[in-house]
Short mmCIF file of C-alpha atoms in Angstrom, two decimals:
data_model
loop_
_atom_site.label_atom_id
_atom_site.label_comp_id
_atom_site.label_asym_id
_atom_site.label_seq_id
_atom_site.Cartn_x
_atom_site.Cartn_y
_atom_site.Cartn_z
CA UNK G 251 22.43 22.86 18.33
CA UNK G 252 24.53 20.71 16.44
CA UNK G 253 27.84 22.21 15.09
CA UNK G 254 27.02 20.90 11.21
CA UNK G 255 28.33 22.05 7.36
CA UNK G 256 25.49 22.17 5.06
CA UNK G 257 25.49 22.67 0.83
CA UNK G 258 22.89 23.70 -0.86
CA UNK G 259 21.70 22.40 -4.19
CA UNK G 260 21.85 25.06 -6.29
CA UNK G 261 18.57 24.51 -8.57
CA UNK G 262 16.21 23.31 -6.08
CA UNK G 263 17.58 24.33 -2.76
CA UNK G 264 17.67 20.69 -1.11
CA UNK G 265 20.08 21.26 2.09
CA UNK G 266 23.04 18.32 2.13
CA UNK G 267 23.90 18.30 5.93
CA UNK G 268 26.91 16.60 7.20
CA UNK G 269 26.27 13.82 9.60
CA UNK G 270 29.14 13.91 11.37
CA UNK G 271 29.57 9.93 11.06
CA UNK G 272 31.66 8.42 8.68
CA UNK G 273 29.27 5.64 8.03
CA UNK G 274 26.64 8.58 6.74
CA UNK G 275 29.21 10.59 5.23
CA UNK G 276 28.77 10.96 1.25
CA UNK G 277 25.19 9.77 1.12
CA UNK G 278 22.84 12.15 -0.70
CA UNK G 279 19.67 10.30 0.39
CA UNK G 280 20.76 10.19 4.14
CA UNK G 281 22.49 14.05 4.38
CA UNK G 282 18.97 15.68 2.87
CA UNK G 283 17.46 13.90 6.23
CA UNK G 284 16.77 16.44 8.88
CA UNK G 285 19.77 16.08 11.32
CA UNK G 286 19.20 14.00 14.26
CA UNK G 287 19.04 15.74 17.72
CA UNK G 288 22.46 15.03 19.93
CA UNK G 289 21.15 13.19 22.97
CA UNK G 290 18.67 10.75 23.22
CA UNK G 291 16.10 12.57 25.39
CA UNK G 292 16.09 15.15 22.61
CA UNK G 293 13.50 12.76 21.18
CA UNK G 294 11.11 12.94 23.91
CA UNK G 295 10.82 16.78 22.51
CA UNK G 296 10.23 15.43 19.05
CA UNK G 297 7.28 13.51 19.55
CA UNK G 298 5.70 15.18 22.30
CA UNK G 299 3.33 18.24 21.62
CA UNK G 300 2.12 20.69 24.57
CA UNK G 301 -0.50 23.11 23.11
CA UNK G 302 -0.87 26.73 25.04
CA UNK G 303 -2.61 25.73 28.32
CA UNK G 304 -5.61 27.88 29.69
CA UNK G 305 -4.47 30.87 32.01
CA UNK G 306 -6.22 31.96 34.87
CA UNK G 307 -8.28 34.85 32.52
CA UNK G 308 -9.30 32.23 30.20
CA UNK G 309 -10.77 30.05 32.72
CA UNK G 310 -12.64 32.91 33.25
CA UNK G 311 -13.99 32.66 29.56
CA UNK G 312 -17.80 32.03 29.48
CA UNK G 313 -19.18 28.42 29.82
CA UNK G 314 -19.50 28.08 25.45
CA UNK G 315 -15.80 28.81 24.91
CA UNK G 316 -14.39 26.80 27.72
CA UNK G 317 -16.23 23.60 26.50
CA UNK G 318 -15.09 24.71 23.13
CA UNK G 319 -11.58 25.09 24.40
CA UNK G 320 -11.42 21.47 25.70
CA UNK G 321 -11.27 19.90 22.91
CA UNK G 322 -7.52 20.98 23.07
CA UNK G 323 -6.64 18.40 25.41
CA UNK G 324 -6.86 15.59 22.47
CA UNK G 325 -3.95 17.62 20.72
CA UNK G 326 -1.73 16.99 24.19
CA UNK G 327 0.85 14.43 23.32
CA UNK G 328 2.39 13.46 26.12
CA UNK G 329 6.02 11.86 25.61
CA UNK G 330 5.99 8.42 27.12
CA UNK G 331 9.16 7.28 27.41
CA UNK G 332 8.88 3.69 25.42
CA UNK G 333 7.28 5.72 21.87
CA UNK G 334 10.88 8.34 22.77
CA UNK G 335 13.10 4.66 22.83
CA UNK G 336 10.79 4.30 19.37
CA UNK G 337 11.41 7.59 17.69
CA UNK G 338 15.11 6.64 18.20
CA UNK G 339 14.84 3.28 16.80
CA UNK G 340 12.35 4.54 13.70
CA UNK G 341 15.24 7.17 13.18
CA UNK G 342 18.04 4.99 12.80
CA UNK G 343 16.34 2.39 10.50
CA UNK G 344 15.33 5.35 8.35
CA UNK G 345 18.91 5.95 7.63
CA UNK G 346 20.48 2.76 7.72
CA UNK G 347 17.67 1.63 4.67
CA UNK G 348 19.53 4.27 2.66
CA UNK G 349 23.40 3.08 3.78
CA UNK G 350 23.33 0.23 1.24
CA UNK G 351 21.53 2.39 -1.32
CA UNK G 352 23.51 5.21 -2.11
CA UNK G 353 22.87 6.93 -5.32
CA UNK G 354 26.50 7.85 -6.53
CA UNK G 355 27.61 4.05 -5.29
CA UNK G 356 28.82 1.60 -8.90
CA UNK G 357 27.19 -1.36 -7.02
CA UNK G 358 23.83 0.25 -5.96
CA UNK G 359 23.47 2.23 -9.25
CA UNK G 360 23.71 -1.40 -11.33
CA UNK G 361 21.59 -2.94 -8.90
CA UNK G 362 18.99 -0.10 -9.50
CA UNK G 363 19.31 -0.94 -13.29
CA UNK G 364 19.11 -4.47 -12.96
CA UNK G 365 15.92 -4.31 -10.77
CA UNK G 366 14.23 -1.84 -13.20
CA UNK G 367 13.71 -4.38 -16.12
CA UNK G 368 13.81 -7.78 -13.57
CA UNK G 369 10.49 -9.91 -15.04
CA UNK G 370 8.21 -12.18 -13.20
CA UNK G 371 10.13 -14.58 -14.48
CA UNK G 372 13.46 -13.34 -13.88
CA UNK G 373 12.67 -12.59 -10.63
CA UNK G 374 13.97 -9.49 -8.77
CA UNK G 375 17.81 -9.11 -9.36
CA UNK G 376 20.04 -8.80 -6.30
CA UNK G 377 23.75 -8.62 -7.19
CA UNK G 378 25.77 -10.84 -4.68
CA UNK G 379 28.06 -8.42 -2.77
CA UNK G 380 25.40 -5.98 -2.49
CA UNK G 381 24.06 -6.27 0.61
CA UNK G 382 20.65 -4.85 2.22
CA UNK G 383 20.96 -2.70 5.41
CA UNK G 384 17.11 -2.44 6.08
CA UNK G 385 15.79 -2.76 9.13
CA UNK G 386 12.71 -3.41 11.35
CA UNK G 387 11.27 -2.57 14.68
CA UNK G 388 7.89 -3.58 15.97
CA UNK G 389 6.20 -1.03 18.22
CA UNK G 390 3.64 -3.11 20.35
CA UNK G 391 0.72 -1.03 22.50
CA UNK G 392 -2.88 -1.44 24.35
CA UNK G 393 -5.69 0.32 21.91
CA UNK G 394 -5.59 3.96 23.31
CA UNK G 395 -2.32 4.64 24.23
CA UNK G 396 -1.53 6.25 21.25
CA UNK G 397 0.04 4.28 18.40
CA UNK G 398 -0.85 6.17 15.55
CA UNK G 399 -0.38 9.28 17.16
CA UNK G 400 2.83 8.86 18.37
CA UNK G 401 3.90 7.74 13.80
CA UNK G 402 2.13 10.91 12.70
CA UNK G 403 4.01 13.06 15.17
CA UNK G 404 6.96 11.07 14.15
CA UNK G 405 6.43 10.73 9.89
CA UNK G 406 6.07 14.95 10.46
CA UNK G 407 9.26 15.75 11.60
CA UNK G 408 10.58 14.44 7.88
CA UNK G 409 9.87 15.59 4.75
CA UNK G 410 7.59 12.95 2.15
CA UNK G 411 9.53 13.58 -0.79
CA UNK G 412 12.80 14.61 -1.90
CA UNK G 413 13.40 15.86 -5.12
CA UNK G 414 17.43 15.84 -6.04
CA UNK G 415 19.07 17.99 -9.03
CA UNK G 416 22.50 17.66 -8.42
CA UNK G 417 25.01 16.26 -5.58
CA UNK G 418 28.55 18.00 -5.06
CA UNK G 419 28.56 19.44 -7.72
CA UNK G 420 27.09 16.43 -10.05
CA UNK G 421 24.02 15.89 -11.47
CA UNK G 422 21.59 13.91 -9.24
CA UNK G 423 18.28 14.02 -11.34
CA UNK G 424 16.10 11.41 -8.85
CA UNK G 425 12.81 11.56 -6.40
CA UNK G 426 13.57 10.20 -2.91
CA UNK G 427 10.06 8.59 -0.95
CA UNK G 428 11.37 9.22 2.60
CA UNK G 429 8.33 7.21 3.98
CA UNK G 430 5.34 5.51 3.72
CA UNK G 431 2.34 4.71 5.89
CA UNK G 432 0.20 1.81 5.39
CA UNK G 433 -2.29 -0.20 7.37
CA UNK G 434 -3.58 -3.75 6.96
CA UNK G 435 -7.01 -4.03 6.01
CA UNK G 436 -9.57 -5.57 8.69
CA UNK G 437 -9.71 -9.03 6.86
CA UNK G 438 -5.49 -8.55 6.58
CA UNK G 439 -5.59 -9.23 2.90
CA UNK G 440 -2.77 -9.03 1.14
CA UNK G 441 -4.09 -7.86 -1.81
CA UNK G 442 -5.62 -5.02 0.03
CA UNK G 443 -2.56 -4.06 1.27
CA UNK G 444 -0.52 -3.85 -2.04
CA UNK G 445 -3.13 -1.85 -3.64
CA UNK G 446 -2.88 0.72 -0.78
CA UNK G 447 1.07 0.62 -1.59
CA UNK G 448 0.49 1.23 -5.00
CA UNK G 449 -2.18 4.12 -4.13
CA UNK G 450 -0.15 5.38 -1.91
CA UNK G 451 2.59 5.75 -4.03
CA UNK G 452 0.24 7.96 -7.08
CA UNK G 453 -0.91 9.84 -4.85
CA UNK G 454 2.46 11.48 -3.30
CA UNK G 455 4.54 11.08 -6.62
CA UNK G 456 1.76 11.11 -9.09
CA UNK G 457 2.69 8.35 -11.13
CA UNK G 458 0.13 5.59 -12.34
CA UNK G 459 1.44 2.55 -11.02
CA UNK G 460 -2.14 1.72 -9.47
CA UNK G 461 -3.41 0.94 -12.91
CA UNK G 462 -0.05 -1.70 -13.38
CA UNK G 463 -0.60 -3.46 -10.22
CA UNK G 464 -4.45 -3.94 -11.23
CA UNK G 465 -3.03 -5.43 -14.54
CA UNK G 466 -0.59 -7.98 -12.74
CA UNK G 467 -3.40 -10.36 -12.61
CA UNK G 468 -1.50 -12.25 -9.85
CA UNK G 469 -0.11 -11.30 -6.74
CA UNK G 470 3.68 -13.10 -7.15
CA UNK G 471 3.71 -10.45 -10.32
CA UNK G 472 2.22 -7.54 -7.90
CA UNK G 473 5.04 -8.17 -5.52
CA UNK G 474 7.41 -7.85 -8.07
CA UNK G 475 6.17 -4.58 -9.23
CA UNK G 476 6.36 -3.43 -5.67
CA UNK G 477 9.90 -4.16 -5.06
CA UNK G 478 10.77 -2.61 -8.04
CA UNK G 479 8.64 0.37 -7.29
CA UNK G 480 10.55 0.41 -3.54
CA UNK G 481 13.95 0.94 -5.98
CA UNK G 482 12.62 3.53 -8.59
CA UNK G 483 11.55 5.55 -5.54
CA UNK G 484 14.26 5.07 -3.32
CA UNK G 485 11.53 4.62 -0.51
CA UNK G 486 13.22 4.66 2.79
CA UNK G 487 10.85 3.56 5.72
CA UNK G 488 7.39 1.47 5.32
CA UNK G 489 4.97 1.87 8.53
CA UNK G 490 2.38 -0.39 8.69
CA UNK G 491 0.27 0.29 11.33
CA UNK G 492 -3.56 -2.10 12.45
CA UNK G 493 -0.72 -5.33 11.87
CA UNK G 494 -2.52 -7.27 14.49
CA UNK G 495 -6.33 -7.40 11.87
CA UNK G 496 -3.61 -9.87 10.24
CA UNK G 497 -5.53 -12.06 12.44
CA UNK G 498 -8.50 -11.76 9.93
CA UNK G 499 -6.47 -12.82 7.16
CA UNK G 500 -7.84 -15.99 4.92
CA UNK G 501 -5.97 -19.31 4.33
CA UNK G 502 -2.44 -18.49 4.35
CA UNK G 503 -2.88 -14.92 3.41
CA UNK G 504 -1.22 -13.58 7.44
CA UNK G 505 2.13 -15.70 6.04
CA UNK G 506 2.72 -14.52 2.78
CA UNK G 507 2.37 -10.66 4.24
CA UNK G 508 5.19 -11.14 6.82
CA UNK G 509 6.88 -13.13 3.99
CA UNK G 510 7.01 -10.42 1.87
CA UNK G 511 7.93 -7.80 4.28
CA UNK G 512 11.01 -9.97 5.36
CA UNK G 513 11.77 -9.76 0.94
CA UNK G 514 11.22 -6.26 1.25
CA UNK G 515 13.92 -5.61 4.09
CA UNK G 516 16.28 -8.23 1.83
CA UNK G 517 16.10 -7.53 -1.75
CA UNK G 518 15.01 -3.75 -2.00
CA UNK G 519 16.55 -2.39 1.49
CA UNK G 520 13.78 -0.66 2.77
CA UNK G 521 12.86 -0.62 6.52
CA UNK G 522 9.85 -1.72 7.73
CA UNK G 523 7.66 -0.09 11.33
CA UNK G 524 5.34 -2.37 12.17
CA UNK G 525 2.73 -1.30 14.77
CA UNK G 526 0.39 -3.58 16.27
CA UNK G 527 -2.09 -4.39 19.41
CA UNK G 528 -0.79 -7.13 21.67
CA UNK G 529 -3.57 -8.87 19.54
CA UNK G 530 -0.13 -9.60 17.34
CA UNK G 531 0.58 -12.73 19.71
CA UNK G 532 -2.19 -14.47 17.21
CA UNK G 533 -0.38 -13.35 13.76
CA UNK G 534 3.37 -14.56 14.86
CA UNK G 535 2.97 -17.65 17.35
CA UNK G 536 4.03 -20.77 15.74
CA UNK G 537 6.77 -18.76 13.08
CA UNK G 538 9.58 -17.37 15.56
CA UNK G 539 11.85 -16.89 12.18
CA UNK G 540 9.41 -13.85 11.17
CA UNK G 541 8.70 -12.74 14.94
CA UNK G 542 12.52 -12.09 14.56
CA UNK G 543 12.02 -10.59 10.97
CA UNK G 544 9.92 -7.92 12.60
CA UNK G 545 12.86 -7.37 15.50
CA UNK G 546 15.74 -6.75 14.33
CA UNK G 547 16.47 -3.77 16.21
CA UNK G 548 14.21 -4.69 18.75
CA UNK G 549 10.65 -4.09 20.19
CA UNK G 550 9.02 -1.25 21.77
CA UNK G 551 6.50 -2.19 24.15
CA UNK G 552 4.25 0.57 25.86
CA UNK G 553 0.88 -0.61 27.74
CA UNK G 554 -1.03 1.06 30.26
CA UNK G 555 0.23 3.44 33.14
CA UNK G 556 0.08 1.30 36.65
CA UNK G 557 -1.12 3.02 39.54
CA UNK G 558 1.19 5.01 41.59
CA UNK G 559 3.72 4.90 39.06
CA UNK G 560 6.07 7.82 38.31
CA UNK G 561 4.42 7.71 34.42
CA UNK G 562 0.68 7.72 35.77
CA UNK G 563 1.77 10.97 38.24
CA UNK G 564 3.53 12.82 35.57
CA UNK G 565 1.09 12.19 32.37
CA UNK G 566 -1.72 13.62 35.26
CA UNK G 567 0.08 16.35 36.03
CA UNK G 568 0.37 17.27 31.98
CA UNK G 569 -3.08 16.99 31.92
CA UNK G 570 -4.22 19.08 34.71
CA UNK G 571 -2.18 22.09 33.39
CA UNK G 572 -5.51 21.72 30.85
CA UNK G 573 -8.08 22.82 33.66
CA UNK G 574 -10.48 24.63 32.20
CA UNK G 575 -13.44 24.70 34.99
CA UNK G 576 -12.97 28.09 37.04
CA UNK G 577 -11.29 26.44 40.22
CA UNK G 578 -8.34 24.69 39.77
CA UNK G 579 -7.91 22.22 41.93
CA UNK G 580 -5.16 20.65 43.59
CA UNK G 581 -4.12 17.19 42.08
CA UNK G 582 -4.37 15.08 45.13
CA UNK G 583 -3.39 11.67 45.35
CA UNK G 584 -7.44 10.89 45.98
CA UNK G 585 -8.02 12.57 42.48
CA UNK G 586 -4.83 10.72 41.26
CA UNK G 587 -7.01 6.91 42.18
CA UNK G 588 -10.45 8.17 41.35
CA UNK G 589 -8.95 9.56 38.23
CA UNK G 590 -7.06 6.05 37.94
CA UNK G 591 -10.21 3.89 38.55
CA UNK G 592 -12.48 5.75 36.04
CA UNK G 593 -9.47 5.33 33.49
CA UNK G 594 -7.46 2.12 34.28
CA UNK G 595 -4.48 3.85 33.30
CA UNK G 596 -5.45 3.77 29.40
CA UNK G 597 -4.41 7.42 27.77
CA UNK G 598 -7.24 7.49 25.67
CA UNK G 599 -9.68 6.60 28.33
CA UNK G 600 -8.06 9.13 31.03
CA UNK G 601 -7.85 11.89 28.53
CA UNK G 602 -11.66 10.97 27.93
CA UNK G 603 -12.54 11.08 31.63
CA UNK G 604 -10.74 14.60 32.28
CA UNK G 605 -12.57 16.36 29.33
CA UNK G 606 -15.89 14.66 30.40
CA UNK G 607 -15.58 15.45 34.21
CA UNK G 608 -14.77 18.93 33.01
CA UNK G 609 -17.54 19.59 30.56
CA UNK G 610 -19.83 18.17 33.40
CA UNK G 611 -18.59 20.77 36.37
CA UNK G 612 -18.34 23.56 33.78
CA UNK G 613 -21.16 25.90 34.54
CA UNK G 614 -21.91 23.62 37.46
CA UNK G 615 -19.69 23.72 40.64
CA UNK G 616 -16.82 24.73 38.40
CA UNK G 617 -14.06 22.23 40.24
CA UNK G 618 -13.04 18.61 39.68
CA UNK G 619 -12.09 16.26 41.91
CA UNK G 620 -12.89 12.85 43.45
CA UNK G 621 -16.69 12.61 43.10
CA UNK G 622 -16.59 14.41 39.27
CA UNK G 623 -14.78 11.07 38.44
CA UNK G 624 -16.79 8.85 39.75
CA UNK G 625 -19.84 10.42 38.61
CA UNK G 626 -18.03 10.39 34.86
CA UNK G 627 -16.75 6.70 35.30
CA UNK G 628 -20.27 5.27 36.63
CA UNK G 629 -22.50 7.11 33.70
CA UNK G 630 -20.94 8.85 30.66
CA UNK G 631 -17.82 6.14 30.61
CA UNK G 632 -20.98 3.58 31.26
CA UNK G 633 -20.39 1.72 27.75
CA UNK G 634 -16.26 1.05 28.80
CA UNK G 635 -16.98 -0.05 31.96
CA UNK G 636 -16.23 -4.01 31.12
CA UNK G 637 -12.97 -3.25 29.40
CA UNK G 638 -12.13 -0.67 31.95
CA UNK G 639 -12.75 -3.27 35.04
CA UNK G 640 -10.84 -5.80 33.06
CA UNK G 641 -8.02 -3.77 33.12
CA UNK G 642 -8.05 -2.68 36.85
CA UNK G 643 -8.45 -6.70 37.39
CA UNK G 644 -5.58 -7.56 35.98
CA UNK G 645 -6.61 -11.03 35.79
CA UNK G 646 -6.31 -12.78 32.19
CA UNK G 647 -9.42 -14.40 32.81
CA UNK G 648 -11.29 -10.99 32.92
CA UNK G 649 -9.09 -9.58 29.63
CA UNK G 650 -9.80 -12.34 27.49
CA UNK G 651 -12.23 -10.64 25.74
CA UNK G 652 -10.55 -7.72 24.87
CA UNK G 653 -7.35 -8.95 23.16
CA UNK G 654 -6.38 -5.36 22.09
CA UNK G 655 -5.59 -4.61 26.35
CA UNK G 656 -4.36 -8.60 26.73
CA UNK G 657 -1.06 -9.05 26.94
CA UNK G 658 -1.38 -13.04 26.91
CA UNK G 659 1.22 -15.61 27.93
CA UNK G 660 2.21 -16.86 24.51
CA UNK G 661 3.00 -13.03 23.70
CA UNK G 662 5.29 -12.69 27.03
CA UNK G 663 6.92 -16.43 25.73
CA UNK G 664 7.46 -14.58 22.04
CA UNK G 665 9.35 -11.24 23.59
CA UNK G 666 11.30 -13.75 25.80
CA UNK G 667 12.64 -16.07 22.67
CA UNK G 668 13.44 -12.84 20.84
CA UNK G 669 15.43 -11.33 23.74
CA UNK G 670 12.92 -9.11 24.96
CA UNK G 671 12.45 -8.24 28.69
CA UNK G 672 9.96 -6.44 30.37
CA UNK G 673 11.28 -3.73 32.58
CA UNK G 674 9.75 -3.84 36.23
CA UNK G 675 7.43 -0.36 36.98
CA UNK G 676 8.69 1.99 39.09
CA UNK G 677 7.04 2.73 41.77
CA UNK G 678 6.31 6.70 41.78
CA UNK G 679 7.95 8.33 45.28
CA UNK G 680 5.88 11.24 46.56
CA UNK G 681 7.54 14.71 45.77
CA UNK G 682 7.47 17.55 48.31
CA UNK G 683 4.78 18.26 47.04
CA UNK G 684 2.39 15.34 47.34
CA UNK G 685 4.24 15.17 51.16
CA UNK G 686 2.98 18.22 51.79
CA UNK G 687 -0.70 17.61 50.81
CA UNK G 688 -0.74 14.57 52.70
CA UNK G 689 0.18 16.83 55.11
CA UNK G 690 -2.87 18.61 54.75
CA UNK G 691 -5.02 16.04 54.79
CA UNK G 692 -4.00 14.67 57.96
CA UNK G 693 -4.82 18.06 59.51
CA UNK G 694 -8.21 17.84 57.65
CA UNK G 695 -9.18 14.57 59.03
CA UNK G 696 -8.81 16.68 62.63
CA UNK G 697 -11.99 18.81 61.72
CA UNK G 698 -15.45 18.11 60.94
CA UNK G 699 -16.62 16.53 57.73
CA UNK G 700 -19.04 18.99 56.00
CA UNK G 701 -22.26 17.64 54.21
CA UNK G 702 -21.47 17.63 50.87
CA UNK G 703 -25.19 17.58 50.20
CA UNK G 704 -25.71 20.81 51.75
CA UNK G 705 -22.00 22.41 50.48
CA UNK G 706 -20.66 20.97 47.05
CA UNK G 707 -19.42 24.00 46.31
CA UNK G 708 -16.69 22.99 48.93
CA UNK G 709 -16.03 19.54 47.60
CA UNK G 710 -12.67 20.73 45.99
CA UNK G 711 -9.42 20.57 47.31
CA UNK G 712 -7.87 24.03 46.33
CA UNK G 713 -4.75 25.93 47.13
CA UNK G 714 -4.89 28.15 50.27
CA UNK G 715 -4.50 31.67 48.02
CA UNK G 716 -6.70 30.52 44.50
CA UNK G 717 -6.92 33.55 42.28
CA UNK G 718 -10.07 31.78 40.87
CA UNK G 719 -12.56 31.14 43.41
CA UNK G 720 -15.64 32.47 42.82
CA UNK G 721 -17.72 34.58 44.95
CA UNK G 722 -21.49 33.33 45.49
#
């Protein structure tokens, strides 16, 4: 644990806990954060979440509450190591929006005061040696592999609202907005978007400013309202998530949203998390200023697992902890491929496959392996079959149509003029373990093949001593 002093505040019990940096040090707004873990792998444990798997008595369980029970494999959340690189970045920003903004600071408390009666006319007031220390990050990932799941895990580590009393001793009488979570409306307008702010904003603080921003009457003055509601609130970190239905936007509507996130970062000092499909290549070709607006501390990409990669072996092996069919299997590098081809590597779609090869061997032959996802991937996955073959092509020509899963050329040219590279995949080395099974195969392909017709109760690969197998 970290070695750290904390204070409370005496009327409300907010804990003040001491960063241990001195660019932190003396900030209300940033010491009533949670602390930050001390390594960076620490944040894989933040935003992953591994939910009691079954033991051997509960796959024991009758038929009913095992197909009941699998539903817990869509709480899994398995810690990929791009959304950990993510939770870092998100964490940082987060503080650094509140470096520039710090309560008991002359310059911030007369910019605060300035902003608070700034006009449409006026304009919002930004004094000229304050400067903002907002930040962005743009998180870009296939449909299915977790985007919003990976920010809600995130957002819950933090508390939504602060409320301050007093500060060292002084009084401190203000309502911190840690964070806010957005997302762009299907036809990306902007006025859409500003009246979920505003909604957003009642509903966590409950103030009215809803009923304002319906009486700005244009959406210059609506803007204005919402940096100076960004102030009052002393909002910290905006996600907007669904950034690539931008794409949908009317006229010039996709501009003036990235515009006014860049004036967001600037004159208020929030930061901004945008998350996005790679659909996002048609929303920021043609402007590389914003495409760097959105980056400045860099991108997090995460797309689907490859084949035989160290990811795709290890996110299996999470899984498989959640067997719930009677015989437990052993997680062969055949069931690794099948499991691969019904799923092309998307987490959505391979969490899909396991729970619906289970739920079909579950007071059937009680085991899956090769054939349960086949079976799965050539009827109940029927209706993904063209995105899913897409992906295992590879081939842009095959993923045009599903720009969500297309990471297109003009997107790879965008990440490279923004300093972005792609990391090569790592191939995944067999463990003892997998050695050892190929082992056993080898001595398998000695004996007679059994008809699988006349003995599918034998169609599973299982350990030599399985507490679980059944007796006919």
């Amino acid at each position: 644990m970290m070695n750290v002093e904390r204070t409370n505040d005496e009327q409300r019990g907010v804990v003040y806990t001491d960063t241990l940096t001195k660019r932190y040090r003396g900030n209300p707004f940033i010491e009533a954060l949670p602390p930050l873990p001390q390594r960076k792998i620490d944040f894989s444990v933040l935003i992953s979440d591994s939910p009691p798997a079954p033991t051997n008595k509960d796959r024991k369980s009758g038929e009913i509450v095992r197909l009941i029970e699998l539903a817990t494999l869509n709480d899994v959340v398995y810690p990929f190591a791009g959304y950990a690189d993510a939770a870092l970045a998100a964490s940082t920003m987060l503080r650094e929006a509140y470096r520039a903004r710090n309560p008991i600071n002359p310059l911030d408390v007369k910019r605060r005061h300035a902003q608070a009666v700034s006009t449409s006319e006026s304009g919002i007031y930004v004094p000229s040696e304050w400067e903002s220390s907002g930040q962005s990050h743009l998180i870009v990932a296939n449909s299915g592999i977790g985007k919003s799941t990976f920010v809600d895990r995130f957002l819950r580590g933090y508390p939504r609202v602060i409320q301050h009393t007093s500060y060292q001793g002084k009084p401190l009488q203000h309502a911190q907005l840690v964070y806010l979570k957005l997302r762009v409306p299907n036809d990306g307008s902007l006025k859409g978007l500003c009246y979920q702010f505003f909604h957003e904003i009642d509903r966590h603080l409950g103030t009215k400013y809803l009923k304002q921003a319906r009486a700005a009457g244009t959406i210059s003055t609506m803007t204005l309202l919402m940096q100076q509601v960004v102030t009052a609130t002393s909002l910290g970190l905006v996600v907007i998530d669904e950034f690539q239905n931008l794409r949908s936007a009317a006229g010039r509507q996709a501009e003036h949203v990235k515009n006014l996130i860049g004036e967001l970062i600037e004159w208020t000092g929030v930061s901004v998390l945008i998350i996005s499909t790679p659909a996002i290549d048609q929303v920021i070709e043609g402007n590389l200023g914003n495409a760097r607006k959105m980056t400045t501390t860099g991108q997090s990409f995460i797309g689907s697992m490859q084949r035989g990669s160290a990811t795709w072996a290890q996110f299996c092996e999470t899984l498989w902890d959640y067997t719930y069919v009677q015989k437990k299997g052993i997680l062969s590098e055949a069931v690794l491929n099948a499991w691969y081809d019904a799923s092309a590597g998307n987490t959505a779609f391979a969490k899909l496959a396991f729970i619906l090869a289970q739920r079909k061997e579950i007071g059937g032959r009680e085991c899956v392996d090769v054939s349960s996802f086949e079976f799965v991937a050539n009827n109940d996955l029927l209706f993904l079959r063209p995105a899913i073959r897409a992906l295992l092509s590879n081939k842009a020509s095959a993923l045009v149509d599903f720009n969500d899963l297309f990471i297109s050329r003009k997107y790879k040219e965008l990440r490279a003029m923004v300093g972005m590279v792609d990391e090569a995949v790592k191939t995944f080395k067999n463990t003892s373990e997998f050695e050892e099974m190929r082992e056993q195969k080898k001595e398998k392909k000695a004996k007679p093949m059994k008809n699988k017709k006349t003995a599918p109760e034998e169609d599973c690969e299982l350990p030599e001593e399985d507490p679980l197998l059944i007796e006919k």
